Each structure stands twice: as structure tokens, then as C-alpha cells.
Coordinates of C-alpha atoms and ligand atoms in Angstrom, one line a residue:
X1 CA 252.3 -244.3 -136.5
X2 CA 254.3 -241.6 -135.2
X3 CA 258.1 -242.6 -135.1
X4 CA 259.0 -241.0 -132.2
X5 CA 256.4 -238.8 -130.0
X6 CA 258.5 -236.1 -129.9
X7 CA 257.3 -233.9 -132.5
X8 CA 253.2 -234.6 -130.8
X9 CA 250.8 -231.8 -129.4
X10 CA 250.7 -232.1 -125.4
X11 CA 247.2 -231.2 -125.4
X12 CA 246.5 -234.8 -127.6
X13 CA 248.8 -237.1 -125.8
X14 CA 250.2 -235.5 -123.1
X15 CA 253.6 -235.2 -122.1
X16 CA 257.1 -236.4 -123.6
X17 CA 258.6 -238.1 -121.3
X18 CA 262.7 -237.8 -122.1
X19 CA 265.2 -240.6 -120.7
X20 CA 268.7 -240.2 -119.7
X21 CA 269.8 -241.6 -123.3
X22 CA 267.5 -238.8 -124.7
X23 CA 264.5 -240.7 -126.2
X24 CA 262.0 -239.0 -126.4
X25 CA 258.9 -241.4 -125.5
X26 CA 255.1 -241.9 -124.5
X27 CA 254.6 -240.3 -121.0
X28 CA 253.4 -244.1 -120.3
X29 CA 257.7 -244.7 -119.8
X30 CA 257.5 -241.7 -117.3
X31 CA 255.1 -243.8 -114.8
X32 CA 256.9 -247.5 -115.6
X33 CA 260.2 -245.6 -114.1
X34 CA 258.1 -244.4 -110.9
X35 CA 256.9 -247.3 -110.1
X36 CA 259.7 -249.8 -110.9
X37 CA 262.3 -247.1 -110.0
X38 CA 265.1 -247.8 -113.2
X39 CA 266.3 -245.7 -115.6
X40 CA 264.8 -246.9 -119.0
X41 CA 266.6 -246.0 -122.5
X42 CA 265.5 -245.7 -126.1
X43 CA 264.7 -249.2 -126.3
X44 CA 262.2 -249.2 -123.9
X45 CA 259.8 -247.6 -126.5
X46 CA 258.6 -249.0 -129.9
X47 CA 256.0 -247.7 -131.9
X48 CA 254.3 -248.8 -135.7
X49 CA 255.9 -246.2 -137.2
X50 CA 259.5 -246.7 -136.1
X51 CA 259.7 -250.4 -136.7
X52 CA 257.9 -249.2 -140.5
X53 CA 260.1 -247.1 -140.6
X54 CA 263.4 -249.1 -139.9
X55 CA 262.2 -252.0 -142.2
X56 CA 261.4 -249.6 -145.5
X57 CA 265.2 -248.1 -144.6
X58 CA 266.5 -251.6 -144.9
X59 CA 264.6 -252.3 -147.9
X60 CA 265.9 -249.7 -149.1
X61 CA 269.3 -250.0 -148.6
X62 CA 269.1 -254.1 -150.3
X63 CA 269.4 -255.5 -147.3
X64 CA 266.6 -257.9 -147.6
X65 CA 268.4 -258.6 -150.8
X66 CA 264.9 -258.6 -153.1
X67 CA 262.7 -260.5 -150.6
X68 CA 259.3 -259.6 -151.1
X69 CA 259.1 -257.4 -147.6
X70 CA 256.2 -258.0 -145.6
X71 CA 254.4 -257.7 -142.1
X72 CA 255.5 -261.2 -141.5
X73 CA 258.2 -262.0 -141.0
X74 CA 260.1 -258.5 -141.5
X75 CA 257.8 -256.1 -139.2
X76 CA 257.8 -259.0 -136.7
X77 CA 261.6 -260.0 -136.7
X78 CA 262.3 -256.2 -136.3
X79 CA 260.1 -256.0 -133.3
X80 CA 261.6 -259.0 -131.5
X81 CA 265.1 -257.8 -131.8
X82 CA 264.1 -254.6 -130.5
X83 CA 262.8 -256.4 -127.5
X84 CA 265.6 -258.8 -127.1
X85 CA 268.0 -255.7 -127.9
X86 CA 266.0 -253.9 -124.8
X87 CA 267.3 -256.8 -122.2
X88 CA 270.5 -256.9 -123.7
X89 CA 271.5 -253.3 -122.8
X90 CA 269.7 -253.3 -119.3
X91 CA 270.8 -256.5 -118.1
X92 CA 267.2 -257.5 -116.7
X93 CA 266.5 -260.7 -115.2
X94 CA 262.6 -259.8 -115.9
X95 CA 262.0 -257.5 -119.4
X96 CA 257.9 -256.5 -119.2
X97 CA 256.7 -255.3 -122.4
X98 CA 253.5 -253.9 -122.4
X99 CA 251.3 -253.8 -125.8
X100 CA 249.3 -251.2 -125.7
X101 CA 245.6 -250.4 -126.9
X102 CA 242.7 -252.9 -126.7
X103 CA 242.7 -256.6 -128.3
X104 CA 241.3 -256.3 -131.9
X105 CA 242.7 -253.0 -132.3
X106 CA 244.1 -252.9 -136.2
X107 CA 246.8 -251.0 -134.8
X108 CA 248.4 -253.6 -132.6
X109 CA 248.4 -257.1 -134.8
X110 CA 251.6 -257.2 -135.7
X111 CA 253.1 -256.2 -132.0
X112 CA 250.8 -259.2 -130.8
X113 CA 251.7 -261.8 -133.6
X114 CA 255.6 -260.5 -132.6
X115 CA 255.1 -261.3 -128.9
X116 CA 252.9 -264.8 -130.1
X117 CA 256.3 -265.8 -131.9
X118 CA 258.4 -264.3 -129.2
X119 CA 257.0 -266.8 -126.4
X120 CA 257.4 -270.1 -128.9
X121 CA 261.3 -268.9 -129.5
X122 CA 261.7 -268.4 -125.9
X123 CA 260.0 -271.6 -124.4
X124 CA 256.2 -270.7 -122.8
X125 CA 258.2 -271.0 -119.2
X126 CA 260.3 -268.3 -120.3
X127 CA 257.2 -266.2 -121.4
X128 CA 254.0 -264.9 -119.1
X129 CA 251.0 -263.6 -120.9
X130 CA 249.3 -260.8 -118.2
X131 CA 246.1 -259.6 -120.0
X132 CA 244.6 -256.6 -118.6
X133 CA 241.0 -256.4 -119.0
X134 CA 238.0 -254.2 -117.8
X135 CA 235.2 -255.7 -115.8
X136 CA 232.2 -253.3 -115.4
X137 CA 230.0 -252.7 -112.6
X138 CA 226.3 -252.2 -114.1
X139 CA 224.8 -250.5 -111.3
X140 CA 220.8 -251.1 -112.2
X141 CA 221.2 -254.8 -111.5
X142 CA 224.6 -254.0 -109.3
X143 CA 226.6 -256.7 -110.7
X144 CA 230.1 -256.7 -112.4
X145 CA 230.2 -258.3 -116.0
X146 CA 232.5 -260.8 -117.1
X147 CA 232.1 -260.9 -120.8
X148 CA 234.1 -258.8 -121.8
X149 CA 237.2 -260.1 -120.5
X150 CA 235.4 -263.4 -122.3
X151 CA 235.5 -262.0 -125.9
X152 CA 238.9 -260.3 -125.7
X153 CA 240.6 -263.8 -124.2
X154 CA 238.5 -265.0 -127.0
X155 CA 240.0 -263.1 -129.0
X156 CA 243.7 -263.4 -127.7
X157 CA 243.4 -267.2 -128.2
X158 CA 242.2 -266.7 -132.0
X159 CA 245.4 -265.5 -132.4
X160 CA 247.9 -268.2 -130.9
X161 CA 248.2 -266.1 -127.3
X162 CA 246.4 -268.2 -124.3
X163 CA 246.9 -265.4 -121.5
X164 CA 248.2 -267.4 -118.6
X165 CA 247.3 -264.2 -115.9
X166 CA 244.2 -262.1 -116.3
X167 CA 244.2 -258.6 -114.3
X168 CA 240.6 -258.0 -113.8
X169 CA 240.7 -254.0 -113.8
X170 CA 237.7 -252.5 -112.0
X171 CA 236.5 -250.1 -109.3
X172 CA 235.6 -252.5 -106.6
X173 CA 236.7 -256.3 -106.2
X174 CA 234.7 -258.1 -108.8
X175 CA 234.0 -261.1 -106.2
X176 CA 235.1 -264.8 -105.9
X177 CA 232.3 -266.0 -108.8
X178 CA 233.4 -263.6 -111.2
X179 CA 237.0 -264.7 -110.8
X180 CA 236.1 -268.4 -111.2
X181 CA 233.6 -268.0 -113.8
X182 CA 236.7 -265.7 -115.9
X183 CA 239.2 -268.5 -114.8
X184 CA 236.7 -271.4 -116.1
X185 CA 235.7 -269.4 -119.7
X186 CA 239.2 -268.0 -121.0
X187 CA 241.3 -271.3 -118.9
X188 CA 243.4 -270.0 -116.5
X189 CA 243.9 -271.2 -113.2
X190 CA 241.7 -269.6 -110.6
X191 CA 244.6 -267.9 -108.4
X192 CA 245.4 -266.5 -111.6
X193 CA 242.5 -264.2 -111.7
X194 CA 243.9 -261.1 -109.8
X195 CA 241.0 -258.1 -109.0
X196 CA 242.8 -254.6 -109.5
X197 CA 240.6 -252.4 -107.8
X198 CA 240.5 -248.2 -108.2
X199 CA 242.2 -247.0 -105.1
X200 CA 242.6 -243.3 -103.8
X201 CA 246.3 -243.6 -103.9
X202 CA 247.9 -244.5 -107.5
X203 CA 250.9 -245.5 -105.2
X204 CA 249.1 -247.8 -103.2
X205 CA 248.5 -250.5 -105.7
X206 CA 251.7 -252.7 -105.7
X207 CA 250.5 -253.2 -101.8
X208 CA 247.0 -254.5 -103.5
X209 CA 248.2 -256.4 -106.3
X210 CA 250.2 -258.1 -103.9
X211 CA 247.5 -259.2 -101.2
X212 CA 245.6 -259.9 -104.5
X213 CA 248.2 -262.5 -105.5
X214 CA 249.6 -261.1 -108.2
X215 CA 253.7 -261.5 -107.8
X216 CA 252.8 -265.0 -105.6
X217 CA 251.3 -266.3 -109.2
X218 CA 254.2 -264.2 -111.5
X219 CA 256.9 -266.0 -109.9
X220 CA 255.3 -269.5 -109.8
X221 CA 254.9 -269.5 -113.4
X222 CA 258.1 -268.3 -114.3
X223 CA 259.8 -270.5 -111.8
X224 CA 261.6 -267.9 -110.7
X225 CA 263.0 -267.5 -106.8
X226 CA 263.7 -264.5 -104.6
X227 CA 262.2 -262.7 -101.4
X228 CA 259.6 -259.9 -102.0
X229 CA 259.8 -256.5 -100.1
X230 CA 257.0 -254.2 -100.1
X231 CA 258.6 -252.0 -97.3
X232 CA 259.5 -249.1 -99.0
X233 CA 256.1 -248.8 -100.5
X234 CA 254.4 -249.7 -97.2
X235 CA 256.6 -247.0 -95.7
X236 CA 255.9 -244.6 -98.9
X237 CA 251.9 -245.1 -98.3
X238 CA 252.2 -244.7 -94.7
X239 CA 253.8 -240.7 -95.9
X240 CA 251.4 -240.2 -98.1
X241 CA 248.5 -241.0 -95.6
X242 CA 250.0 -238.8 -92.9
X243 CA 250.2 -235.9 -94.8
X244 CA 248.7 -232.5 -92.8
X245 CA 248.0 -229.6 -94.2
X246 CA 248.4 -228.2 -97.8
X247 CA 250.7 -225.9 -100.0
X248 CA 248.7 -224.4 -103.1
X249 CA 250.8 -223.7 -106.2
X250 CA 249.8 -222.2 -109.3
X251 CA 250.7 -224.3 -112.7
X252 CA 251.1 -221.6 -115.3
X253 CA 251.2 -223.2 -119.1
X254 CA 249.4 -222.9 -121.9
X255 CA 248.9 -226.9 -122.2
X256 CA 246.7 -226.8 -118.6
X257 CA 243.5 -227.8 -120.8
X258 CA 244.9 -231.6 -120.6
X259 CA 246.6 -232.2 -117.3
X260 CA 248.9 -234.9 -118.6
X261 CA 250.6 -232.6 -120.4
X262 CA 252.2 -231.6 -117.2
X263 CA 252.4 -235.4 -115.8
X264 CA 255.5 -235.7 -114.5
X265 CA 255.3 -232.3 -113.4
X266 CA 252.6 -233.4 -111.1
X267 CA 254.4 -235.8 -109.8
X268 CA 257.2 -234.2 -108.6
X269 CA 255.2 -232.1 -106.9
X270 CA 253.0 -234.7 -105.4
X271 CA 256.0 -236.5 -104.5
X272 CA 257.9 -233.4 -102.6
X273 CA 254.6 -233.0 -101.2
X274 CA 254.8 -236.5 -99.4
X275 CA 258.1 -235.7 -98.5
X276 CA 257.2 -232.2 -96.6
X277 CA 254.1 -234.2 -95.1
X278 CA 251.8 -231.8 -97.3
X279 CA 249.2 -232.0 -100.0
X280 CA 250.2 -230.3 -103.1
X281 CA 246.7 -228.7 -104.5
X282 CA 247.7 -227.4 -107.7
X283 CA 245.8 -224.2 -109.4
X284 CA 245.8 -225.0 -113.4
X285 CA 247.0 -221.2 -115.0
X286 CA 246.1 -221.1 -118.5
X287 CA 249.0 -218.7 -119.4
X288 CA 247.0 -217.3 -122.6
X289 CA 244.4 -215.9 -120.4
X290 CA 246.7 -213.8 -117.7
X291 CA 246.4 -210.1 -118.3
X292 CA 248.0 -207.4 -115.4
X293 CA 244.0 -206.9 -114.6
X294 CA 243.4 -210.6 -113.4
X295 CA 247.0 -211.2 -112.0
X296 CA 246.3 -210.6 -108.2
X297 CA 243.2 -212.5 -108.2
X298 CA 244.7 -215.6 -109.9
X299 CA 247.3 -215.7 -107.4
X300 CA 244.9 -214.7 -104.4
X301 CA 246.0 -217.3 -101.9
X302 CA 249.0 -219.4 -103.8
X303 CA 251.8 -220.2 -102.2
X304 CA 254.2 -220.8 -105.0
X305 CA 254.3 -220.6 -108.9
X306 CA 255.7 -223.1 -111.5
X307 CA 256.1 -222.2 -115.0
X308 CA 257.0 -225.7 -116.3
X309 CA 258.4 -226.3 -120.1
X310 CA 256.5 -225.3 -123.4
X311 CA 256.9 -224.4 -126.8
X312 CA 256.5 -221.2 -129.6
X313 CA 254.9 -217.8 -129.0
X314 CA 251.7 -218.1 -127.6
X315 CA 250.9 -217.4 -124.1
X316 CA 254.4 -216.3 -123.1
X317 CA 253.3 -212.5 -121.9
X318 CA 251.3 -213.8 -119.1
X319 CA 254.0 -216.6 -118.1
X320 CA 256.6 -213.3 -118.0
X321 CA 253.6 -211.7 -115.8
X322 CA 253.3 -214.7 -113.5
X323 CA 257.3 -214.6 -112.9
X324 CA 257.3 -210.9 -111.9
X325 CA 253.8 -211.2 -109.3
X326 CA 256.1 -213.8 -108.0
X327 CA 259.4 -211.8 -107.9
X328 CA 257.6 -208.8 -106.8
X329 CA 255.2 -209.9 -103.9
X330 CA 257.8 -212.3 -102.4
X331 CA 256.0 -216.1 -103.8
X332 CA 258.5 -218.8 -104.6
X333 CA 258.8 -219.8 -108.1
X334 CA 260.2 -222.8 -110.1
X335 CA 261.0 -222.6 -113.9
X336 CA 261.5 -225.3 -115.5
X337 CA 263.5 -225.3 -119.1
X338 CA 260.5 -222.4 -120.9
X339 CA 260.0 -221.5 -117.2
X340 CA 263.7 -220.7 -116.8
X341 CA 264.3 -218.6 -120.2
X342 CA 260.9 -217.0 -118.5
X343 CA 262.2 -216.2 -116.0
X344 CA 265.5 -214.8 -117.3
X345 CA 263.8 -212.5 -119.5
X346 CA 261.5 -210.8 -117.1
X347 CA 264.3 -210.2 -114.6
X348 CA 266.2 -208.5 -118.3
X349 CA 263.3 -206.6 -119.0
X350 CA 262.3 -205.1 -115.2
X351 CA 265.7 -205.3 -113.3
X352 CA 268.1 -204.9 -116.6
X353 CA 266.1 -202.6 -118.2
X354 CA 266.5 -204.4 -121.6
X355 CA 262.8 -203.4 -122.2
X356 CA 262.1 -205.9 -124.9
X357 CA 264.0 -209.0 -124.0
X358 CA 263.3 -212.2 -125.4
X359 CA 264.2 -215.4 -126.7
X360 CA 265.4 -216.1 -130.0
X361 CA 262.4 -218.6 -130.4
X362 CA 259.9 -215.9 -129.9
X363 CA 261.3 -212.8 -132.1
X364 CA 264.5 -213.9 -134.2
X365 CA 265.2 -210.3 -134.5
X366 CA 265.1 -208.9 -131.3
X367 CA 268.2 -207.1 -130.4
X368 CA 268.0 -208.2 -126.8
X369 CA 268.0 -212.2 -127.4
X370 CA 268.9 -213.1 -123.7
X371 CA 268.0 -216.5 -124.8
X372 CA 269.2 -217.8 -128.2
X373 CA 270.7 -220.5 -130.0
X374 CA 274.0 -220.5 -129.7
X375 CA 276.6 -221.4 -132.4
X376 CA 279.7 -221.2 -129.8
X377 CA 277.6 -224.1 -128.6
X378 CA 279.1 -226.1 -131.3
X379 CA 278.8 -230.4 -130.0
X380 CA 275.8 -229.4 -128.0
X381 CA 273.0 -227.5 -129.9
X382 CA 272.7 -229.8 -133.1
X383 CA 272.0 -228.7 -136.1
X384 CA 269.0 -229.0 -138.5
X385 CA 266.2 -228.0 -135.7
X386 CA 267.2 -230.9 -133.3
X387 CA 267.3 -230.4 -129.6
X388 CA 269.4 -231.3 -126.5
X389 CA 268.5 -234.2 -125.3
X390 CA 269.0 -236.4 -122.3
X391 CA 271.0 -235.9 -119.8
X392 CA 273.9 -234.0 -119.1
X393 CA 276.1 -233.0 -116.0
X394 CA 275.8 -230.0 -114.1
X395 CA 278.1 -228.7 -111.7
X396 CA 277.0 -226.5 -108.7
X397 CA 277.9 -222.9 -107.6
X398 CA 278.6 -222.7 -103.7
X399 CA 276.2 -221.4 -101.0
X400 CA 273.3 -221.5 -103.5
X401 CA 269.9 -222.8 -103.6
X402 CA 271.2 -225.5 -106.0
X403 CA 273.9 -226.2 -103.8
X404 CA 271.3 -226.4 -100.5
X405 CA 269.1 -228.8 -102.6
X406 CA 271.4 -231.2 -103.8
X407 CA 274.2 -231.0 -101.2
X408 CA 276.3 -232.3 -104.4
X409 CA 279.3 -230.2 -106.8
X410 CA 278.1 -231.9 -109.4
X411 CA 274.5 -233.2 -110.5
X412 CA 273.1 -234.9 -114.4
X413 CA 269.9 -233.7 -115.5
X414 CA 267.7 -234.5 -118.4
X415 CA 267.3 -232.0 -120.9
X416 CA 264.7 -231.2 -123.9
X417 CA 265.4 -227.8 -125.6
X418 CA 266.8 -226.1 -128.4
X419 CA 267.5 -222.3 -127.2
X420 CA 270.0 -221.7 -124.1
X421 CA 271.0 -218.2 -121.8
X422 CA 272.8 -216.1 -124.1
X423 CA 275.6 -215.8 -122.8
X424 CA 276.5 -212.3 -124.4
X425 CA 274.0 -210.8 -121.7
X426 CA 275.8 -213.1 -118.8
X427 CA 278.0 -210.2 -117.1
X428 CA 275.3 -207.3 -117.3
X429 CA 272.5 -210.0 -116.0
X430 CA 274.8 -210.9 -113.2
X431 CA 276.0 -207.7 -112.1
X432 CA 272.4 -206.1 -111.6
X433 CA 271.4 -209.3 -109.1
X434 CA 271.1 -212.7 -111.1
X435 CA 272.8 -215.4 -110.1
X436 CA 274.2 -218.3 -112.2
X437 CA 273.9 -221.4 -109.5
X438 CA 274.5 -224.0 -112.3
X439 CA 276.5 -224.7 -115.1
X440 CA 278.4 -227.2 -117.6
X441 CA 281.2 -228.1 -116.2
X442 CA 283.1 -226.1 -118.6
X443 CA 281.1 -223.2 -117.4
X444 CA 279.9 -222.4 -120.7
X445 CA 276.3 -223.3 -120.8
X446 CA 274.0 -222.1 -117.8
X447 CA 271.5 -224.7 -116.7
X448 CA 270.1 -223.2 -113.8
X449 CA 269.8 -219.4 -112.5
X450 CA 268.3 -218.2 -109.4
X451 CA 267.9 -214.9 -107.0
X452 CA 269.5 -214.1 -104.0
X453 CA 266.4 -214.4 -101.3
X454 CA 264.7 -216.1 -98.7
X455 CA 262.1 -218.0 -100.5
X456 CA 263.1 -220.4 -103.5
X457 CA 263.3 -218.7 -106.9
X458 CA 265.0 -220.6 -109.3
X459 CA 265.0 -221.4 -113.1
X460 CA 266.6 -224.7 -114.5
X461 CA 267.1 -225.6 -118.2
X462 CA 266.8 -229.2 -117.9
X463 CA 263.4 -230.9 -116.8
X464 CA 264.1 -232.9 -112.8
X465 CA 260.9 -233.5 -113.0
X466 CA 261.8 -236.6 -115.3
X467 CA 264.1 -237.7 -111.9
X468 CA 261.6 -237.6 -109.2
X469 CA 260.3 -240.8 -108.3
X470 CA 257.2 -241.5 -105.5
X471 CA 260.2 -242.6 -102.9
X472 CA 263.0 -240.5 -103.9
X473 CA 261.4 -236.8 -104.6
X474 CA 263.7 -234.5 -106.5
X475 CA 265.8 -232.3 -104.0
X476 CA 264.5 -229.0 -106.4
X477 CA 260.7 -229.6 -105.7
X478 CA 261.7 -230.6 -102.3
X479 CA 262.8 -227.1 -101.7
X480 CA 260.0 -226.0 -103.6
X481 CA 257.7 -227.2 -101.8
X482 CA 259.6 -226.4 -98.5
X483 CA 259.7 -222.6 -99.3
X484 CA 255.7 -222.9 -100.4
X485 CA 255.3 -224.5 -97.3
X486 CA 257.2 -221.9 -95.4
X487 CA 255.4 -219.0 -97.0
Ligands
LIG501 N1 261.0 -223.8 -126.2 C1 262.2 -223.8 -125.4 C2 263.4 -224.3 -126.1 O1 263.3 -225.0 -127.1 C3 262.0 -224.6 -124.1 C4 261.8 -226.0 -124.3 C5 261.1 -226.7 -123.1 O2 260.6 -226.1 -122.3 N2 261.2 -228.0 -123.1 O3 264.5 -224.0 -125.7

């Protein structure tokens, strides 16, 4: 029911995942832009809440002019223009919507009636029905179970949808009787039964689904023409599988008790990992548990230390900890957004001697607010608690890390954050050994600082982890992981 996930706990549904246009969405969106590599906007995520939400407004407001307002038609109506509205601005030839949660849930009638009536305005040849379903292995009698899949086409069909694709999800292939028996029970045609198998490379499964039959079958049914080419990912696994060697870096966070919080994170290290022909074996940091006593053995053996982004007060001291073991024993370290007002504040406290630095989110009355909100920041910090969001462009100091990274003057980042670098501490911070390698291109705002040294030690504002994709890692964690490597 939430309208957007934005204001959601990490640790219960993981990341938010922010797009250029600055929505800020499921962490689902984060792995449909990996794997079909386009940028996706704020109409590429609909929930129950905001299609509630925008109905009651227009109620509200008389624009149903005294209808009585109901799931049908005025739930549904709102969630087909939102999907037709979501090809409109992209341009797509092919729009995928996925409806998420299991057939029968209470929670996704109304999306399914919407996409029932959707495929009768568009013409069936115009629509494909792909139902994903689980088929178990029972290992007493080692056989995999197609009833399942039986009662939820069952059910599908109860409610107008006949699924003209069934993705039989699974950890092995399910076999060639399973398939037919599925195909002959919920009527589909039996090369329309495709077995998606657990593989030990997420990346590896377009290269499956293909030799499975999957696209073969898409494009028949929507009579649609053009020349597939798996190279890239061929070329993508064939990186991943050479990989030698491995970098270990230390995720510090106070959200490390649910991995997905950190998702995209992950990935972008993963990805610069395939790119420097290294696994990435990250060490999960619970930031709330650091103390100066168990600092050395924590980082016993890591080659690098990320302090991704976060919110409020809690676990921040050890986070400031982590930042200074890595300043002071020479580890390379990557803040991102929290990571970077991290590390901006430990380098006030120990190098600037501003002894209690801090951010404005932390202690509003600290007198030595290197981060704050900033009211000169007028057009860019919003007002009434929102945040910056989305992207916006960077441009790039000379002869810096930011500048080797991205071989670029100017660069567009996504950003999700409320407080900035304080610029009243810019000159001091500077003058004792900070360097600002990225700014607005007014030179106001400072997205990114760094230190002058061998190994990478940087800070960014904005997250590039929302940039990386599988075969395009983001130049930042490819130096990352380059300097880790080096190290
Ligand atoms: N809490 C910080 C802010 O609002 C950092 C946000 C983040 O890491 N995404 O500025």
C-alpha cells in the first residue's frame, strides 16, 4: 500500500532503487535496468497505494463528477493509463509489466483484472501473458511437481487471463513430461513451456532462457521480427567465468543484517570485479558493532572499505572509525552519499582538528556542521523534508581520481539525500589536504571529495552504484576495485 517506497526500512524490503527522473522505486527496477540495460523513469513503478491514492485525489477534486468510485472501472482505468503513459514516454516497441506477488494474492486483483482488460483493448496479438510459476523438486520420491503451476493457471483462467507462456522456475530442468503434462493441463502449446533453471551466475540466464526457447516463442506470438544477439552476454559470461583471484572489501552499514539493502551496491562491485578479472568477496560490517578495540581485527586482511548510503544517528561512530583505519593504514575507501559526509567529517575531526564535526542530520546544534542543509542551496534542497533526487550533472576537477575514472569534464549522477558539504568549512577543509574533485557546474555544491594518494579514497554524494550495469561497470568501482586489487 505504500505510495512510493521511499519512506521503507531497508532492512524489510531492501534497497530504494532511484532513477534518473528521481523515482524512488522497488529495488526490483534496479535489476530490470541491469539486465535490459535502459534507463527506466517514474512510470515504470506502480504500486496499490499510488493508483489509491491518485483516484481518492480525483474524487476529490469532482472529477468523476459524482460517480459512485469504485475498483472497477476507476482503480483499473488508472492503472492502464499509467501503463500506456509508461510506453508513451519511453518510446518502446515492447513495454513488460510485471505483476508482482503470487496468483490469489488479495493484493494484486485489481492489477490483474487491469492487465485482463488491457489485452482485450489491445487485441490478444498485441498482448503475451508470461506466467512465472514454481515447480518443486520433492527429493524422497525425486520428482518435480507440476500442480502447482496447475492451480495458479487455474486460477489465472478463473479470472479471464489464459497465460499463453509458462516459465517453469526451478533448480534443475523439470524434464520433457513435466513440460507436456503443464502444456496439456493449463493449454498452452508445448514449446511454450520454458524450464528456468537456478544457475551459478544470475547473469547467465538470458543465455538459458534462450536455448530454452524462450524469445524463439515471444516473438512468434507477438509476430514480431528482428535478429537476436546474445554476444555481449556470451562475451559478459565468458568475463565472469575467467575471473582469477579475489579482492576482499569490507561493507560497513548498519543495514548489513539484510543484504539487499545494499543490492545495487553489490552489483557494482561484482560488476567492477568482472571487469578487473577478480572476485569481489565482500565482508558484511555491521557499523553499530565497531568499537577502536575490534577495528584491526575486522579489517585483518581487507583490501578496501565502502561505506555506502544510510540514514539518522545510529551506527555512525564506527562508520567515522572505519574511514580513519582506512585513511591511516593506507586501504582504499569508497563513500558513497552517508559514506562521503563520513568521510568528510572524520578527515574535520583528525586532520582539521574540528574535534566534534558532524552533520546537521546527526546533532542540529553542533557548531562544526561540515555537513548541513543548506539554504543558499535555494532550487536544489526542497523544502518540507524532501530530498534531491535523480540525477544531476557533475563536472570534474583536473588530474583527479574522478578525472582518471571517468576520462570526462563533465558526468550526471543520481542522487538521494537531504544534507550537502557545508560549504562554510570548504576553504579550511581544503587548505589542510581535502580535495574537492567534483562539483555542480556552478561550483557551488560538492558532489564528490577525495585525498591526494596512491590508493583510491574518495567520497561521492550521489549513489553510481544506480549506473553500473553487468556490461558497462561504473568507472568509480572500477577504480575501486583496481586500487583493492593493487593493494
Ligand atoms: N542521510 C544522508 C542525507 O540525507 C545521506 C543519504 C544517503 O546516504 N542516501 O543527506
Amino acid at each position: 500500500m505504500n505510495i512510493d517506497p521511499g519512506t521503507m526500512n531497508p532492512i524489510q524490503h531492501g534497497e530504494v532503487y532511484v532513477t534518473d527522473d528521481g523515482a524512488e522505486t522497488d529495488l526490483d527496477l534496479g535489476h530490470y535496468e541491469r539486465f535490459i540495460d535502459e534507463d527506466l523513469n517514474k512510470y515504470s513503478n506502480l504500486t496499490s497505494g499510488k493508483v489509491f491514492f491518485k483516484v481518492l485525489e480525483k474524487e476529490r477534486k469532482g472529477e468523476y463528477l459524482g460517480e459512485t468510485v469504485q475498483i472497477i472501472p476507476h482503480v483499473t482505468n488508472e492503472t492502464k493509463a499509467f501503463i500506456r503513459k509508461s510506453a508513451e514516454v519511453t518510446g518502446a516497441d515492447v513495454l513488460i509489466t510485471e505483476i508482482g506477488g503470487t496468483i490469489g494474492d488479495i493484493e494484486s486483483q485489481h492489477f490483474l483484472e487491469a492487465i485482463r482488460q488491457f489485452s482485450y483493448e489491445v487485441g490478444r496479438k498485441n498482448c503475451l501473458f508470461i506466467h512465472v510459476c514454481l515447480v518443486p523438486y520433492i527429493s524422497g520420491s525425486d520428482e518435480y511437481k507440476s500442480k502447482p503451476t496447475q492451480h495458479s493457471v487455474k486460477e489465472l483462467q478463473s479470472i479471464g487471463i489464459n497465460p499463453d507462456v509458462i516459465v517453469a522456475r526451478s533448480d534443475g530442468d523439470v524434464g520433457e513430461d513435466i513440460r507436456r503434462k503443464i502444456a496439456l493441463f493449463c493449454n498452452v502449446k508445448e514449446d511454450c513451456v520454458i524450464s528456468d533453471v537456478t544457475l551459478p551466475c544470475l547473469y547467465e540466464s538470458p543465455i538459458m532462457l534462450h536455448k530454452n526457447g524462450l524469445d524463439k516463442v515471444v516473438v512468434r506470438e507477438l509476430g514480431l521480427k528482428g535478429k537476436l544477439d546474445l554476444k555481449p552476454w556470451k562475451t559478459l559470461v565468458a568475463k565472469i567465468n575467467s575471473r582469477k583471484g579475489e579482492v576482499k572489501v569490507a561493507l560497513v552499514g548498519k543495514y548489513v543484517k539484510l543484504h539487499d539493502s545494499y543490492l545495487s551496491v553489490v552489483e557494482a562491485l561484482n560488476a567492477a570485479g568482472y571487469e578487473n578479472g577478480v572476485f569481489v568477496n565482500i565482508k558484511w560490517v555491521d557499523s553499530d558493532e565497531l568499537t577502536e578495540d575490534n577495528l584491526s581485527e575486522t579489517f585483518d586482511g581487507v583490501d578496501g572499505i565502502i561505506v555506502p548510503g544510510g540514514f539518522g544517528n545510529r551506527g555512525i561512530e564506527g562508520m567515522i572509525l572505519s574511514c580513519k583505519w582506512a585513511r591511516e593504514n593506507g586501504i582504499p575507501y569508497f563513500g558513497i552519499c552517508l559514506g562521503m559526509q563520513i568521510m568528510v567529517i572524520e578527515f574535520a575531526r583528525d586532520v582539521c582538528g574540528l574535534k566534534n564535526a558532524t552533520s546537521g542530520e546527526f546533532d542540529a546544534k553542533s557548531e562544526h556542521k561540515v555537513i548541513d542543509i543548506m539554504p543558499d542551496q535555494k532550487g536544489v534542497v526542497k523544502k518540507g523534508g524532501t530530498m534531491r533526487l535523480g540525477a544531476y550533472p557533475c563536472k570534474i576537477k583536473a588530474g583527479t581520481i574522478m578525472e582518471r575514472a571517468y576520462k570526462k569534464a563533465e558526468i550526471s549522477e543520481r542522487h538521494r539525500h537531504r544534507y550537502e558539504f557545508n560549504n562554510y568549512f570548504r576553504e579550511l577543509l581544503i587548505e589542510k589536504g581535502l580535495v574537492v574533485s567534483g562539483t555542480s557546474p556552478d561550483e557551488n555544491i560538492v558532489e564528490t571529495v577525495e585525498l591526494k594518494r596512491d590508493k583510491f579514497f574518495l567520497g561521492a554524494q550521489f549513489h553510481p552504484e544506480f549506473k553500473s550495469r553487468p556490461n558497462a561497470a561504473h568507472p568509480l568501482f572500477i577504480e575501486f576495485i583496481r586500487s583493492c586489487k593493487d593493494k
